[in-house]
Amino acid sequence: MDPTPRSRRSAPTHRSRRPRRLRTDGVRSLVRETQLSPSDLVAPVFVDATTDERVPIPSMPGHERVPVPEAVERVEEVLETGIEAVILFGIPGSKDDRGSRAYAEDGVVQRALREISAETDAYVIADVCLCEYTDHGHCGVLEPDARSDPTLTVRNDDTLELLAETAVSQAEAGADMVAPSSMTDGMVDAIRAGLDDAGFEDVPILSYAVKYESAFYGPFRDAADGAPSFGDRRHYQMDPGNAREALREARLDVEEGADALMVKPALPYLDVVRDVRREVDVPVAAYNVSGEYAMLHAAAEKGWLDLEATAHESLVSIKRAGADLIVTYFAEDVARRL
């Protein structure tokens, strides 16, 4: 019998499993499971019909609204980083209760699309929504009593026709893809029918299938001048507490003809990104939204975080969760270092 107390015996020298062997320089990058590249990223671009010069967005450091004549130059700046795709948002010169400038032939996005598609090789996605174009800031036609006693705020089926008209006008102007973001029931079906009837059956739809009523959208609403003038968007955007509902939304949009799906926001909903990725067999996008961008900048300005490192790590986490592409305001900064 061994008289040496068990606590004093030497640990075995032979270890068959040493995970640290694959963490040394040289091999570490070879076995990395998730790789980020510029082709994974989509850069948002804001085009503003109300200005003739670039306007910085205070709550989104490094980003600007650009006038239509500078849209091509702005997109070329993105392309120089290795990114291949942009998503366009517009700030119109005027607004009304039906958001008519969203589907106007000479609308701000339509004008920018014509120039960008003619003069660059960018893959251009056009956001399809009405909130930036309505004088009330909601994503569709209002219910009659929406301001005084809202029950659903936006009239769902009356809004579908306007969304389809917007998507068709964008396709006519040169959009490579349209991305409806209003969370209107039936929007994919209506837009698919509108595009097909107009001869744009090859234009794909990236549906914001899973879009939460989130507190992380604040800076974007400043950037796009799209905050609601009353109430909120709880009647059409999803409850942050719901995950199973996200799968129902995703399945519905695929059935209606969506070619790809978006989850928005990204970081607070990585579990949802993963669930949607497992549920559907179409590409999944995630939107790393303005609040996620702004909070890292704010912490970095305080000296609390390394901005470059946390931005990169955030995007890797989104891709690791299952996103095939990421819409992010960090796109250009991260792409330059990849």
PDB file of N, CA and C in Angstrom, residues 45-51 65-69 71 88-95 100-116 126-127 132-133 169-170 173 224:
ATOM      1  N   VAL A  45     -25.624  53.233 -46.391  1.00  0.00           N
ATOM      2  CA  VAL A  45     -25.344  54.544 -46.963  1.00  0.00           C
ATOM      3  C   VAL A  45     -26.621  55.381 -46.877  1.00  0.00           C
ATOM      4  N   PHE A  46     -26.491  56.602 -46.334  1.00  0.00           N
ATOM      5  CA  PHE A  46     -27.624  57.512 -46.180  1.00  0.00           C
ATOM      6  C   PHE A  46     -27.540  58.600 -47.247  1.00  0.00           C
ATOM      7  N   VAL A  47     -28.583  58.708 -48.062  1.00  0.00           N
ATOM      8  CA  VAL A  47     -28.629  59.722 -49.117  1.00  0.00           C
ATOM      9  C   VAL A  47     -29.723  60.728 -48.760  1.00  0.00           C
ATOM     10  N   ASP A  48     -29.358  62.000 -48.787  1.00  0.00           N
ATOM     11  CA  ASP A  48     -30.221  63.054 -48.246  1.00  0.00           C
ATOM     12  C   ASP A  48     -30.589  64.066 -49.335  1.00  0.00           C
ATOM     13  N   ALA A  49     -31.881  64.199 -49.587  1.00  0.00           N
ATOM     14  CA  ALA A  49     -32.347  65.145 -50.596  1.00  0.00           C
ATOM     15  C   ALA A  49     -32.449  66.570 -50.074  1.00  0.00           C
ATOM     16  N   THR A  50     -32.194  66.775 -48.792  1.00  0.00           N
ATOM     17  CA  THR A  50     -32.386  68.102 -48.201  1.00  0.00           C
ATOM     18  C   THR A  50     -31.084  68.878 -48.063  1.00  0.00           C
ATOM     19  N   THR A  51     -29.980  68.330 -48.514  1.00  0.00           N
ATOM     20  CA  THR A  51     -28.695  68.992 -48.318  1.00  0.00           C
ATOM     21  C   THR A  51     -27.869  68.944 -49.599  1.00  0.00           C
ATOM     22  N   ARG A  65     -24.716  61.823 -43.723  1.00  0.00           N
ATOM     23  CA  ARG A  65     -25.698  61.866 -44.799  1.00  0.00           C
ATOM     24  C   ARG A  65     -25.005  62.505 -45.999  1.00  0.00           C
ATOM     25  N   VAL A  66     -25.234  61.963 -47.184  1.00  0.00           N
ATOM     26  CA  VAL A  66     -24.596  62.548 -48.361  1.00  0.00           C
ATOM     27  C   VAL A  66     -25.662  63.005 -49.347  1.00  0.00           C
ATOM     28  N   PRO A  67     -25.446  64.128 -50.044  1.00  0.00           N
ATOM     29  CA  PRO A  67     -26.395  64.563 -51.075  1.00  0.00           C
ATOM     30  C   PRO A  67     -26.343  63.608 -52.259  1.00  0.00           C
ATOM     31  N   VAL A  68     -27.395  63.591 -53.041  1.00  0.00           N
ATOM     32  CA  VAL A  68     -27.478  62.673 -54.178  1.00  0.00           C
ATOM     33  C   VAL A  68     -26.276  62.792 -55.114  1.00  0.00           C
ATOM     34  N   PRO A  69     -25.787  63.998 -55.453  1.00  0.00           N
ATOM     35  CA  PRO A  69     -24.638  64.081 -56.360  1.00  0.00           C
ATOM     36  C   PRO A  69     -23.366  63.420 -55.817  1.00  0.00           C
ATOM     37  N   ALA A  71     -23.503  60.508 -53.998  1.00  0.00           N
ATOM     38  CA  ALA A  71     -23.808  59.113 -53.680  1.00  0.00           C
ATOM     39  C   ALA A  71     -22.808  58.158 -54.318  1.00  0.00           C
ATOM     40  N   LEU A  88     -29.075  51.125 -49.164  1.00  0.00           N
ATOM     41  CA  LEU A  88     -29.396  52.552 -49.254  1.00  0.00           C
ATOM     42  C   LEU A  88     -30.610  52.914 -48.410  1.00  0.00           C
ATOM     43  N   PHE A  89     -30.465  54.043 -47.687  1.00  0.00           N
ATOM     44  CA  PHE A  89     -31.564  54.656 -46.963  1.00  0.00           C
ATOM     45  C   PHE A  89     -31.690  56.097 -47.437  1.00  0.00           C
ATOM     46  N   GLY A  90     -32.918  56.597 -47.524  1.00  0.00           N
ATOM     47  CA  GLY A  90     -33.121  57.933 -48.057  1.00  0.00           C
ATOM     48  C   GLY A  90     -33.779  58.883 -47.078  1.00  0.00           C
ATOM     49  N   ILE A  91     -33.378  60.137 -47.167  1.00  0.00           N
ATOM     50  CA  ILE A  91     -34.033  61.223 -46.433  1.00  0.00           C
ATOM     51  C   ILE A  91     -34.671  62.117 -47.501  1.00  0.00           C
ATOM     52  N   PRO A  92     -35.995  62.129 -47.618  1.00  0.00           N
ATOM     53  CA  PRO A  92     -36.655  62.843 -48.713  1.00  0.00           C
ATOM     54  C   PRO A  92     -36.709  64.341 -48.489  1.00  0.00           C
ATOM     55  N   GLY A  93     -37.000  65.062 -49.562  1.00  0.00           N
ATOM     56  CA  GLY A  93     -37.137  66.508 -49.459  1.00  0.00           C
ATOM     57  C   GLY A  93     -38.445  66.935 -48.830  1.00  0.00           C
ATOM     58  N   SER A  94     -39.455  66.069 -48.877  1.00  0.00           N
ATOM     59  CA  SER A  94     -40.760  66.372 -48.270  1.00  0.00           C
ATOM     60  C   SER A  94     -41.412  65.071 -47.829  1.00  0.00           C
ATOM     61  N   LYS A  95     -42.395  65.212 -46.920  1.00  0.00           N
ATOM     62  CA  LYS A  95     -43.083  64.039 -46.383  1.00  0.00           C
ATOM     63  C   LYS A  95     -44.589  64.268 -46.404  1.00  0.00           C
ATOM     64  N   SER A 100     -45.384  59.190 -49.905  1.00  0.00           N
ATOM     65  CA  SER A 100     -45.379  59.079 -51.369  1.00  0.00           C
ATOM     66  C   SER A 100     -44.003  59.249 -51.995  1.00  0.00           C
ATOM     67  N   ARG A 101     -43.084  59.940 -51.313  1.00  0.00           N
ATOM     68  CA  ARG A 101     -41.742  60.091 -51.882  1.00  0.00           C
ATOM     69  C   ARG A 101     -40.942  58.785 -51.833  1.00  0.00           C
ATOM     70  N   ALA A 102     -41.448  57.800 -51.118  1.00  0.00           N
ATOM     71  CA  ALA A 102     -40.765  56.500 -51.090  1.00  0.00           C
ATOM     72  C   ALA A 102     -40.871  55.794 -52.421  1.00  0.00           C
ATOM     73  N   TYR A 103     -41.951  56.020 -53.151  1.00  0.00           N
ATOM     74  CA  TYR A 103     -42.170  55.322 -54.416  1.00  0.00           C
ATOM     75  C   TYR A 103     -42.219  56.271 -55.612  1.00  0.00           C
ATOM     76  N   ALA A 104     -41.783  57.507 -55.407  1.00  0.00           N
ATOM     77  CA  ALA A 104     -41.748  58.482 -56.503  1.00  0.00           C
ATOM     78  C   ALA A 104     -40.620  58.153 -57.476  1.00  0.00           C
ATOM     79  N   GLU A 105     -40.882  58.345 -58.741  1.00  0.00           N
ATOM     80  CA  GLU A 105     -39.855  58.075 -59.757  1.00  0.00           C
ATOM     81  C   GLU A 105     -38.615  58.918 -59.528  1.00  0.00           C
ATOM     82  N   ASP A 106     -38.803  60.151 -59.033  1.00  0.00           N
ATOM     83  CA  ASP A 106     -37.678  61.034 -58.768  1.00  0.00           C
ATOM     84  C   ASP A 106     -37.379  61.115 -57.265  1.00  0.00           C
ATOM     85  N   GLY A 107     -37.718  60.063 -56.518  1.00  0.00           N
ATOM     86  CA  GLY A 107     -37.407  60.013 -55.100  1.00  0.00           C
ATOM     87  C   GLY A 107     -35.910  59.981 -54.854  1.00  0.00           C
ATOM     88  N   VAL A 108     -35.504  60.285 -53.645  1.00  0.00           N
ATOM     89  CA  VAL A 108     -34.084  60.396 -53.339  1.00  0.00           C
ATOM     90  C   VAL A 108     -33.349  59.071 -53.558  1.00  0.00           C
ATOM     91  N   VAL A 109     -33.922  57.970 -53.136  1.00  0.00           N
ATOM     92  CA  VAL A 109     -33.262  56.672 -53.338  1.00  0.00           C
ATOM     93  C   VAL A 109     -33.266  56.286 -54.810  1.00  0.00           C
ATOM     94  N   GLN A 110     -34.364  56.560 -55.494  1.00  0.00           N
ATOM     95  CA  GLN A 110     -34.428  56.221 -56.918  1.00  0.00           C
ATOM     96  C   GLN A 110     -33.365  56.986 -57.715  1.00  0.00           C
ATOM     97  N   ARG A 111     -33.199  58.266 -57.407  1.00  0.00           N
ATOM     98  CA  ARG A 111     -32.171  59.062 -58.103  1.00  0.00           C
ATOM     99  C   ARG A 111     -30.779  58.523 -57.812  1.00  0.00           C
ATOM    100  N   ALA A 112     -30.527  58.217 -56.555  1.00  0.00           N
ATOM    101  CA  ALA A 112     -29.212  57.687 -56.188  1.00  0.00           C
ATOM    102  C   ALA A 112     -28.972  56.324 -56.826  1.00  0.00           C
ATOM    103  N   LEU A 113     -29.986  55.486 -56.867  1.00  0.00           N
ATOM    104  CA  LEU A 113     -29.843  54.153 -57.468  1.00  0.00           C
ATOM    105  C   LEU A 113     -29.425  54.241 -58.928  1.00  0.00           C
ATOM    106  N   ARG A 114     -30.038  55.136 -59.671  1.00  0.00           N
ATOM    107  CA  ARG A 114     -29.709  55.251 -61.089  1.00  0.00           C
ATOM    108  C   ARG A 114     -28.235  55.598 -61.279  1.00  0.00           C
ATOM    109  N   GLU A 115     -27.749  56.506 -60.470  1.00  0.00           N
ATOM    110  CA  GLU A 115     -26.353  56.927 -60.619  1.00  0.00           C
ATOM    111  C   GLU A 115     -25.397  55.841 -60.138  1.00  0.00           C
ATOM    112  N   ILE A 116     -25.697  55.228 -59.011  1.00  0.00           N
ATOM    113  CA  ILE A 116     -24.801  54.205 -58.448  1.00  0.00           C
ATOM    114  C   ILE A 116     -24.739  52.989 -59.359  1.00  0.00           C
ATOM    115  N   ALA A 126     -31.819  48.054 -51.625  1.00  0.00           N
ATOM    116  CA  ALA A 126     -32.648  49.215 -51.292  1.00  0.00           C
ATOM    117  C   ALA A 126     -33.595  48.850 -50.158  1.00  0.00           C
ATOM    118  N   ASP A 127     -33.555  49.623 -49.086  1.00  0.00           N
ATOM    119  CA  ASP A 127     -34.474  49.423 -47.975  1.00  0.00           C
ATOM    120  C   ASP A 127     -35.879  49.847 -48.397  1.00  0.00           C
ATOM    121  N   GLU A 132     -39.381  56.693 -43.087  1.00  0.00           N
ATOM    122  CA  GLU A 132     -38.552  57.871 -43.371  1.00  0.00           C
ATOM    123  C   GLU A 132     -39.281  58.882 -44.243  1.00  0.00           C
ATOM    124  N   TYR A 133     -40.422  58.473 -44.810  1.00  0.00           N
ATOM    125  CA  TYR A 133     -41.119  59.287 -45.804  1.00  0.00           C
ATOM    126  C   TYR A 133     -42.471  59.792 -45.328  1.00  0.00           C
ATOM    127  N   SER A 169     -40.510  50.545 -57.888  1.00  0.00           N
ATOM    128  CA  SER A 169     -39.832  51.775 -58.315  1.00  0.00           C
ATOM    129  C   SER A 169     -38.329  51.685 -58.086  1.00  0.00           C
ATOM    130  N   GLN A 170     -37.919  51.021 -57.026  1.00  0.00           N
ATOM    131  CA  GLN A 170     -36.500  50.847 -56.746  1.00  0.00           C
ATOM    132  C   GLN A 170     -35.857  49.892 -57.748  1.00  0.00           C
ATOM    133  N   ALA A 173     -35.253  51.604 -60.914  1.00  0.00           N
ATOM    134  CA  ALA A 173     -34.133  52.548 -60.825  1.00  0.00           C
ATOM    135  C   ALA A 173     -32.783  51.841 -60.777  1.00  0.00           C
ATOM    136  N   ALA A 224     -31.713  58.895 -40.129  1.00  0.00           N
ATOM    137  CA  ALA A 224     -32.662  58.825 -41.233  1.00  0.00           C
ATOM    138  C   ALA A 224     -33.888  59.695 -41.017  1.00  0.00           C
TER     139      ALA A 224
END
